[in-house]
Amino acid sequence: MASVPSLASSVNQRVADALASALPEAGGADPLLRRSDRADFQANGILALAKKAKANPRELATTVVEGIPTGDLIQEIEVSGPGFLNITVADGAIISTLAARAADDRLGVPLNASAGTTVIDYAQPNVAKEMHVGHLRSAVIGAAMVEILEFTGEKVVRRHHIGDWGTQFGMLIQYLLEHPHELDHKSDAQVSGEEAMSNLNRLYKASRALFDSDEEFKTRARARVVDLQAGEPETLALWQRFVDESKIYFYSVFNKLDMDIQDPDVVGESGYNDMLVETCKLLEESGVAVRSNGALCVFFEDVKGPDGNPTPLIVQKSDGGFGYAATDLSAIRDRVTNLGATELIYVVDARQSLHFKMVFETARRAGWLNDDVKAVQLAFGTVLGKDGKPFKTREGETVRLVDLLDEAVERATAVVREKAEKVGLTESEIVENGQYVGIGAVKYADLSTSASRDYKFDLDQMVSLNGDTSVYLQYAYARIRSILRRAGDRKPVAHPELELAPAERALGLHLDGFGELISEAAAEHAPHKVAAYLYQLSSLFTTFYTECPVVKPEPELVVGENRLFLCELTARTLSKGMSLLGIRTPEKL
């Protein structure tokens, strides 16, 4: 495993060295190198440095250029405008660097030298409740961040903080106690997620109706909450049945989403029950939380209600009950102390931003978060319908997640079937690819938008072969695999001695930026940057393929080998990038 320095970092180093010898007092200054449409790169850090040193920027730039050797890495460098440097790298350097990437399993992507342990809290459904479209984003964004961070060498602990505690369970448990066969399965065979959910739905509706119409049942249900919180064994056993039944359903949905959710990672609200009393004690004894009207509260200067009075974070209610804050703070204690987290990421709806801001600030005051352990909310926006309003069914109901995924797969399968004969797909391949394309389309539409923004859920657009869609990327990958198959005996070989066509250079420079892009996406928690990179890679490949014959008309041998090499590295980069987003790349489409 060898990490390969990118062309950008090598060029940057050359310019920085020349800058340090031309202007010693600027030692270690950043040349501010970026990609440019005038050359391969432009360095524009000299202007600010010259101003500081009271030097003429153009003269300083000229001195810097004189100190930079050209030939092996940098082919040409010129001063432009008031003191910018336009830099063109040598064709040979592009191909040699890419050959080093191709020789490495990780495509030369470096591991993060300061990697730590990140706990990601994502995909948090509620027990005994159906998952709807609102549950999609936390799952998809969280799973992508897990993959991206793990690829950079971070130790990642997944946590699914499911809603499995609270007053509604009193009603459900009491009903199940009085109607003991309501959750029984039809047979001993594997229970489907649909059957589990329909059992839970039926029981929920029946218990709710009874709770609303029968005062005596309501009293028994409320007493049952007390038993649950006290850990009474029979009550806990019935509660566990709800959790288990719900998990059958959750896992079936995550399975459809092509996501791997492991049982030990599911630690719901109930998992922190034993810590709540101590969390409150620690907050009260340290003075971080104070009693106000009998409730244990944390106050903030900048959080006020509509009446202008401070709105506190309530950790314990005046009746002794615990709110979400107590559980969330206990979870932070557990993740920092027991799991050794250096970073906590919460993939949670933007509408909960104030709650998390208050929770994190409380944890900082208590000393559980500090300079070495930080917590961030990766806040996401809402899924909208085509009309730009929150996504609902025609009847105004919330859209079931299962229905949405099934429809995406159905549409995608139709798209795959249209082209199936041409590429010789069997019926089972059509079905499998339909799933990969449909689920990929849903994930990509979510991940190609910056998480904090809302996005429109438009299946027609998502499964379109044109535009910024995962199908476009999957087709680009499948097309390259087909080119490599058609090449027959000719093999991909890098030839640094060749002069490159403009489309080859553009593709090569973009391929070389993969490692830096991954570091950026990991540091900024920005999976949409990976999606944007891959879309651009596919577009550059399309241009390259149009302008540079690879198989037909057959180019000269070494040119053909070098182009096949670019094809193969593009396919590997696409496949790796897509897998980080949780999207599969079929070999034939």
XYZ file of C-alpha atoms in Angstrom:
589
model
C 0.000 0.000 0.000
C 1.649 3.189 -1.132
C 0.105 6.608 -0.932
C 0.843 8.609 -4.082
C 1.377 12.371 -3.824
C -0.919 14.135 -6.273
C 0.398 16.286 -9.085
C -1.164 19.289 -7.351
C 0.753 18.653 -4.124
C 4.045 18.041 -5.991
C 3.634 21.259 -8.019
C 2.644 23.134 -4.872
C 5.836 21.950 -3.148
C 8.041 23.093 -6.075
C 6.441 26.553 -6.099
C 6.641 26.845 -2.280
C 10.370 25.949 -2.338
C 11.105 28.526 -5.053
C 9.035 31.101 -3.164
C 10.964 30.473 0.065
C 14.320 31.034 -1.661
C 13.117 34.163 -3.545
C 11.578 35.658 -0.388
C 13.115 33.927 2.670
C 10.808 35.759 5.129
C 7.845 33.993 3.441
C 9.190 30.548 4.374
C 6.346 27.997 4.447
C 3.843 30.364 2.796
C 1.040 28.750 0.801
C 1.264 29.438 -2.968
C -2.556 28.998 -3.150
C -2.535 26.557 -6.036
C -5.828 25.691 -7.742
C -7.054 24.147 -10.998
C -7.415 26.718 -13.747
C -9.033 27.035 -17.167
C -5.987 28.977 -18.467
C -3.475 26.216 -17.675
C -3.511 23.064 -15.541
C -2.978 25.033 -12.319
C -2.757 28.626 -11.217
C -0.836 29.845 -8.150
C -2.126 33.178 -6.900
C -0.575 33.441 -3.436
C 2.243 35.720 -4.597
C 0.089 38.873 -4.727
C -0.630 38.905 -1.004
C 2.975 37.987 -0.099
C 4.413 40.752 -2.287
C 2.074 43.274 -0.716
C 3.211 42.213 2.752
C 6.908 42.373 1.777
C 6.310 45.677 -0.090
C 7.715 44.068 -3.253
C 6.503 44.306 -6.847
C 4.306 41.194 -7.309
C 5.178 40.707 -10.981
C 8.916 40.974 -10.264
C 8.613 38.564 -7.344
C 6.640 36.139 -9.543
C 9.357 36.312 -12.219
C 12.083 35.553 -9.631
C 10.031 32.594 -8.359
C 9.633 31.226 -11.898
C 13.395 31.428 -12.468
C 13.898 29.188 -9.436
C 11.561 26.409 -10.619
C 13.079 23.596 -12.681
C 10.986 22.499 -15.672
C 10.979 19.286 -17.670
C 10.111 16.298 -15.488
C 7.074 17.551 -13.547
C 6.361 21.078 -14.751
C 6.421 21.538 -18.501
C 5.747 25.247 -18.664
C 5.243 28.086 -16.218
C 4.452 31.706 -17.010
C 3.662 34.870 -15.125
C 0.300 36.355 -16.023
C -1.542 39.521 -15.023
C -0.328 41.225 -11.845
C 1.621 38.180 -10.621
C -0.324 34.939 -11.080
C 1.595 31.835 -12.129
C 0.037 29.669 -14.849
C 1.473 26.168 -14.651
C 1.223 23.311 -17.140
C 2.393 19.867 -16.022
C 4.266 17.476 -18.276
C 2.268 14.721 -20.026
C 4.759 12.133 -18.767
C 4.232 13.259 -15.163
C 0.463 12.768 -15.505
C 0.756 9.191 -16.771
C 3.588 8.235 -14.358
C 1.562 9.459 -11.378
C -1.534 7.600 -12.594
C 0.545 4.434 -13.109
C 1.643 4.669 -9.456
C -2.043 5.027 -8.450
C -3.030 2.033 -10.579
C -0.354 -0.119 -8.915
C -1.988 0.433 -5.511
C -5.150 -1.281 -4.226
C -6.287 2.012 -2.676
C -5.574 3.980 -5.885
C -2.785 5.756 -4.000
C -5.244 7.460 -1.623
C -3.373 8.261 1.613
C -4.622 7.295 5.061
C -5.353 10.215 7.359
C -2.308 10.610 9.621
C -4.430 11.991 12.466
C -7.227 9.383 12.256
C -9.148 8.745 15.470
C -12.414 7.103 16.485
C -15.685 8.503 15.166
C -19.082 7.415 16.441
C -21.769 8.047 13.818
C -25.371 8.166 14.962
C -27.607 7.547 11.931
C -30.607 5.515 10.694
C -32.772 5.935 13.791
C -36.268 4.459 13.211
C -38.884 4.163 15.962
C -40.046 0.842 17.398
C -43.609 -0.167 16.433
C -43.770 2.607 13.818
C -43.476 2.381 10.084
C -40.467 3.963 8.368
C -41.414 6.765 5.990
C -39.619 8.977 3.482
C -38.302 11.142 6.334
C -36.146 8.213 7.515
C -34.347 7.952 4.188
C -31.777 10.717 4.483
C -30.323 9.840 7.895
C -29.733 6.268 6.738
C -28.254 7.094 3.329
C -26.051 10.037 4.399
C -24.857 8.222 7.531
C -23.940 5.031 5.666
C -21.926 7.034 3.092
C -20.046 8.907 5.835
C -19.200 5.591 7.529
C -17.650 4.284 4.280
C -15.785 7.516 3.448
C -14.298 7.843 6.948
C -13.335 4.168 7.154
C -11.590 4.486 3.791
C -9.426 7.303 5.209
C -8.363 5.036 8.090
C -10.742 6.315 10.753
C -12.060 3.765 13.248
C -15.824 4.138 12.914
C -18.393 2.927 15.426
C -21.931 2.825 14.060
C -24.812 3.669 16.372
C -28.524 3.410 15.580
C -30.307 5.307 18.352
C -33.758 3.798 17.789
C -36.814 5.199 19.565
C -37.640 2.258 21.838
C -38.722 3.868 25.112
C -41.388 6.188 26.407
C -45.009 6.528 27.429
C -46.573 5.036 24.270
C -45.172 1.617 25.273
C -47.433 1.521 28.320
C -50.433 1.422 25.995
C -48.897 -1.170 23.641
C -47.634 -3.502 26.371
C -50.896 -3.387 28.324
C -52.837 -4.229 25.161
C -50.535 -7.149 24.343
C -50.870 -8.425 27.911
C -54.660 -8.479 27.521
C -54.542 -9.855 23.920
C -51.508 -12.164 24.085
C -51.698 -13.584 20.538
C -51.649 -10.288 18.636
C -47.962 -10.567 17.689
C -48.006 -14.316 16.948
C -46.637 -15.299 13.539
C -48.622 -17.268 10.964
C -45.955 -19.969 10.721
C -42.492 -20.874 11.967
C -41.025 -19.903 8.609
C -39.038 -16.683 8.194
C -41.341 -13.727 8.899
C -41.340 -11.000 6.263
C -40.877 -7.363 7.190
C -44.337 -6.655 5.767
C -45.975 -9.218 8.070
C -44.111 -7.887 11.114
C -45.134 -4.301 10.311
C -48.756 -5.199 9.643
C -48.876 -6.978 13.050
C -47.458 -3.881 14.757
C -49.735 -1.505 12.833
C -52.832 -3.504 13.685
C -51.881 -3.676 17.363
C -51.029 0.023 17.495
C -54.390 1.041 15.995
C -56.380 -1.277 18.260
C -54.576 -0.183 21.439
C -54.883 3.492 20.500
C -58.625 3.135 19.931
C -59.046 1.426 23.304
C -56.811 3.982 25.052
C -58.905 6.849 23.664
C -62.295 5.274 24.482
C -61.782 3.321 27.726
C -60.717 5.246 30.843
C -59.976 2.074 32.820
C -57.653 0.780 30.092
C -55.986 4.216 29.995
C -55.293 3.998 33.750
C -53.862 0.466 33.407
C -51.689 1.593 30.473
C -50.286 4.511 32.468
C -49.468 2.245 35.390
C -47.676 -0.042 32.921
C -45.288 2.824 31.962
C -44.192 2.973 35.606
C -43.597 -0.817 35.582
C -41.563 -0.476 32.375
C -39.390 2.266 33.831
C -38.916 0.261 37.007
C -37.740 -2.725 34.931
C -40.509 -5.125 36.040
C -39.578 -8.460 34.313
C -42.919 -9.377 32.667
C -43.335 -5.830 31.316
C -39.769 -5.823 29.989
C -40.307 -9.206 28.296
C -43.387 -7.880 26.459
C -41.522 -4.673 25.570
C -38.732 -6.832 24.112
C -41.277 -8.541 21.831
C -42.133 -5.161 20.301
C -38.454 -4.374 19.796
C -37.781 -7.780 18.191
C -40.825 -7.585 15.909
C -39.809 -4.064 14.860
C -36.270 -5.212 14.090
C -37.589 -7.851 11.676
C -39.271 -4.982 9.856
C -36.346 -2.485 10.113
C -33.822 -4.987 8.816
C -36.050 -5.858 5.855
C -36.166 -2.148 4.893
C -32.406 -1.643 5.363
C -31.873 -4.781 3.322
C -33.904 -3.238 0.474
C -31.720 -0.150 0.816
C -28.693 -2.438 0.400
C -27.422 -1.348 3.825
C -25.705 -3.478 6.408
C -27.123 -2.801 9.876
C -25.679 -5.054 12.594
C -27.575 -5.918 15.770
C -24.831 -4.824 18.229
C -24.862 -1.339 16.655
C -28.547 -0.848 17.457
C -28.509 0.823 20.864
C -31.813 2.554 21.412
C -32.905 5.090 24.018
C -33.359 2.198 26.455
C -29.636 1.400 26.214
C -28.820 4.445 28.353
C -31.475 3.989 31.061
C -28.968 2.910 33.688
C -26.959 6.105 33.208
C -29.744 8.707 33.451
C -29.711 9.215 37.221
C -25.931 9.578 37.290
C -25.953 11.975 34.326
C -28.380 14.234 36.200
C -26.334 13.969 39.393
C -23.109 14.938 37.612
C -24.775 17.915 35.906
C -26.393 19.155 39.099
C -23.323 18.709 41.323
C -21.092 20.545 38.849
C -23.591 23.401 38.634
C -24.056 22.927 34.878
C -27.762 22.204 35.499
C -29.982 23.864 38.106
C -33.429 23.144 39.544
C -36.147 25.434 38.215
C -39.787 24.836 39.242
C -38.760 21.316 40.245
C -37.226 20.470 36.842
C -33.490 20.063 36.225
C -32.570 22.641 33.591
C -29.601 24.034 31.694
C -29.885 27.690 30.644
C -28.228 29.513 27.726
C -27.672 33.219 27.096
C -28.683 33.000 23.449
C -31.738 30.701 23.655
C -34.910 32.577 24.453
C -38.578 31.842 23.880
C -41.064 34.125 22.059
C -41.727 35.887 25.385
C -38.058 36.871 25.696
C -37.470 34.542 28.646
C -34.663 31.964 28.503
C -35.712 28.558 27.144
C -33.801 25.885 29.015
C -32.789 22.372 28.053
C -34.857 20.209 30.420
C -32.803 17.211 31.520
C -35.272 15.919 34.126
C -38.934 16.905 34.357
C -40.499 18.096 37.576
C -42.337 14.735 37.921
C -38.983 12.925 37.883
C -39.318 11.690 34.293
C -36.390 12.019 31.886
C -36.590 13.754 28.497
C -34.580 13.221 25.319
C -31.826 15.464 26.675
C -30.984 13.076 29.523
C -30.706 10.161 27.072
C -28.679 12.146 24.541
C -26.267 13.392 27.212
C -25.879 9.881 28.628
C -25.160 8.614 25.106
C -22.391 11.227 24.763
C -20.868 10.081 28.073
C -20.994 6.456 26.905
C -19.513 7.207 23.472
C -16.664 9.287 24.838
C -15.819 7.237 27.933
C -16.579 3.665 26.872
C -16.156 3.810 23.090
C -13.179 6.217 23.132
C -14.672 8.586 20.566
C -12.625 11.557 19.348
C -15.530 12.739 17.214
C -19.300 12.270 17.375
C -21.397 12.786 14.242
C -25.181 12.973 14.498
C -26.975 12.590 11.170
C -30.214 14.230 12.224
C -32.913 16.396 10.633
C -32.048 20.123 10.589
C -35.265 20.813 12.526
C -33.568 19.340 15.606
C -30.610 21.715 15.374
C -31.488 23.772 18.444
C -31.884 20.663 20.614
C -28.457 19.352 19.579
C -26.808 22.746 19.895
C -28.019 22.860 23.536
C -27.062 19.221 24.219
C -23.525 19.688 22.831
C -23.010 22.941 24.756
C -24.193 21.230 27.964
C -21.770 18.342 27.356
C -18.948 20.858 26.788
C -19.737 22.649 30.050
C -19.733 19.287 31.825
C -16.310 18.502 30.316
C -17.477 15.460 28.297
C -16.714 17.307 25.053
C -13.539 19.385 24.758
C -10.752 20.294 22.308
C -9.901 16.603 21.879
C -13.481 15.346 21.493
C -15.880 17.219 19.270
C -19.507 16.626 18.369
C -21.196 17.797 15.180
C -24.686 17.530 13.790
C -24.683 16.591 10.123
C -28.039 18.295 9.668
C -30.129 17.417 6.630
C -33.001 19.106 4.841
C -36.404 17.775 3.843
C -37.405 15.468 0.984
C -39.880 17.377 -1.186
C -42.365 16.221 -3.812
C -42.171 17.429 -7.442
C -44.362 20.389 -6.396
C -41.677 21.589 -3.985
C -43.806 20.825 -0.895
C -43.001 18.133 1.715
C -43.446 14.740 0.065
C -46.905 13.228 0.665
C -49.156 10.674 -1.040
C -52.166 11.868 -3.078
C -54.276 11.333 0.028
C -51.984 13.651 1.986
C -50.403 10.775 3.941
C -46.688 10.418 4.671
C -45.040 8.213 2.032
C -44.006 4.750 3.264
C -40.320 4.170 2.631
C -40.933 0.625 1.377
C -43.374 1.843 -1.299
C -40.901 4.425 -2.474
C -38.048 1.907 -2.803
C -40.265 -0.658 -4.538
C -41.403 1.902 -7.087
C -37.805 3.037 -7.748
C -36.762 -0.573 -8.401
C -39.789 -1.140 -10.662
C -38.986 1.951 -12.771
C -35.299 1.096 -12.943
C -36.003 -2.494 -13.977
C -38.045 -1.160 -16.911
C -35.110 1.055 -17.965
C -32.664 -1.893 -17.705
C -35.034 -4.199 -19.621
C -35.167 -1.788 -22.578
C -31.431 -2.209 -23.199
C -31.114 -5.789 -21.944
C -31.245 -7.518 -25.332
C -28.497 -5.333 -26.771
C -26.030 -6.255 -24.000
C -27.272 -9.837 -23.555
C -28.617 -9.775 -19.993
C -30.411 -12.832 -18.594
C -33.720 -12.428 -16.734
C -31.998 -12.813 -13.351
C -29.414 -10.160 -14.345
C -32.236 -7.800 -15.367
C -33.851 -8.246 -11.943
C -30.569 -7.822 -10.055
C -29.475 -4.785 -12.087
C -32.943 -3.267 -11.687
C -32.402 -3.348 -7.919
C -28.909 -1.871 -8.152
C -30.056 0.887 -10.480
C -33.266 1.686 -8.555
C -31.708 1.805 -5.099
C -28.621 3.561 -6.508
C -30.885 6.196 -8.057
C -32.581 6.940 -4.720
C -29.282 7.118 -2.819
C -27.529 9.236 -5.428
C -30.356 11.785 -5.662
C -30.039 12.206 -1.904
C -26.239 12.272 -1.792
C -25.682 14.527 -4.808
C -27.393 17.386 -2.961
C -25.580 19.088 -0.097
C -27.122 17.452 3.015
C -28.369 20.726 4.497
C -30.493 21.508 1.437
C -33.967 20.165 0.697
C -34.308 18.186 -2.529
C -37.126 17.159 -4.837
C -37.910 13.472 -5.086
C -38.539 12.920 -8.789
C -38.284 9.269 -9.865
C -38.491 10.091 -13.594
C -35.400 12.262 -13.245
C -33.613 9.799 -10.924
C -33.714 6.849 -13.309
C -32.915 8.978 -16.375
C -29.854 7.964 -18.402
C -29.005 11.615 -18.985
C -27.959 14.248 -16.496
C -26.529 14.012 -13.020
C -27.931 10.604 -11.999
C -26.418 7.405 -10.654
C -27.648 5.538 -13.752
C -25.456 7.793 -15.898
C -22.460 6.817 -13.715
C -23.404 3.128 -13.686
C -23.681 3.154 -17.482
C -20.281 4.859 -17.776
C -18.774 2.082 -15.649
C -20.530 -0.729 -17.569
C -19.482 0.840 -20.861
C -15.801 0.842 -19.802
C -16.043 -2.817 -18.751
C -17.467 -3.582 -22.193
C -14.613 -1.645 -23.908
C -12.047 -3.638 -21.907
C -13.772 -6.907 -22.919
C -13.856 -5.859 -26.579
C -10.141 -4.994 -26.547
C -9.410 -8.737 -26.612
C -5.661 -9.413 -26.403
C -4.656 -5.770 -26.074
C -3.865 -4.909 -22.476
C -3.986 -1.645 -20.526
C -0.396 -0.339 -20.207
C 0.751 3.139 -19.102
C 3.081 4.899 -21.552
C 4.532 8.085 -19.981
C 6.566 8.799 -23.164
C 3.426 9.647 -25.176
C 2.075 13.085 -25.946
C -1.504 13.346 -24.656
C -4.589 14.670 -26.423
C -6.498 17.440 -24.527
C -9.295 15.000 -23.531
C -6.727 12.496 -22.199
C -5.013 15.214 -20.115
C -8.324 16.461 -18.702
C -9.369 12.926 -17.704
C -5.906 12.164 -16.258
C -5.752 15.319 -14.131
C -9.226 14.627 -12.751
C -8.351 10.994 -11.920
C -5.303 12.255 -10.045
C -7.478 14.430 -7.785
C -9.402 11.476 -6.262
C -7.309 11.213 -3.087
C -7.504 14.905 -2.232
C -11.241 14.873 -2.912
C -11.752 11.976 -0.461
C -9.767 13.770 2.278
C -11.900 16.874 1.748
C -15.212 14.958 1.786
C -14.167 13.182 5.008
C -13.003 16.347 6.781
C -16.077 18.361 5.764
C -18.600 15.484 6.171
C -19.628 16.185 2.600
C -20.575 13.055 0.628
C -22.094 15.296 -2.070
C -18.536 16.244 -3.060
C -17.825 12.596 -3.904
C -20.988 12.477 -6.040
C -19.987 15.697 -7.877
C -16.477 14.340 -8.511
C -17.829 11.071 -9.957
C -20.315 12.849 -12.210
C -17.530 15.033 -13.585
C -15.335 11.941 -14.025
C -18.078 10.245 -16.092
C -18.564 13.393 -18.197
C -14.801 13.717 -18.849
C -14.694 10.036 -19.774
C -17.548 10.496 -22.257
C -15.629 13.336 -23.952
C -12.414 11.291 -23.958
C -14.164 8.279 -25.481
C -15.743 10.437 -28.201
C -12.501 12.206 -29.122
C -9.905 9.468 -28.607
C -10.533 6.107 -30.340
C -9.773 3.243 -27.952
C -10.824 0.077 -29.791
C -12.256 1.232 -33.137
C -10.798 2.623 -35.326
C -7.857 0.800 -33.788
C -5.168 3.290 -32.714
C -1.427 2.631 -32.861
C -0.492 -0.099 -30.339
C 1.086 2.027 -27.557
C -1.568 4.748 -27.906
C -4.280 2.095 -27.626
C -2.627 0.501 -24.578
C -2.333 3.892 -22.869
C -5.993 4.674 -23.586
C -7.061 1.285 -22.247
C -4.999 2.106 -19.153
C -6.951 5.364 -18.717
C -10.204 3.417 -19.223
C -9.312 0.845 -16.591
C -8.233 3.419 -13.989
C -11.434 5.393 -14.633
C -13.512 2.235 -14.049
C -11.676 1.437 -10.804
C -12.040 5.015 -9.552
C -15.749 5.081 -10.443
C -16.354 1.736 -8.758
C -14.487 2.749 -5.588
C -16.204 6.142 -5.401
C -19.661 4.647 -5.970
C -19.070 1.979 -3.318
C -18.232 4.750 -0.810
C -21.715 6.156 -1.532
C -23.264 2.699 -1.062
C -24.050 2.297 -4.775
C -23.252 -0.821 -6.811
C -21.694 -0.859 -10.255
C -23.013 -3.709 -12.475
C -20.484 -5.094 -14.994
C -23.073 -5.075 -17.799
C -25.976 -2.691 -18.294
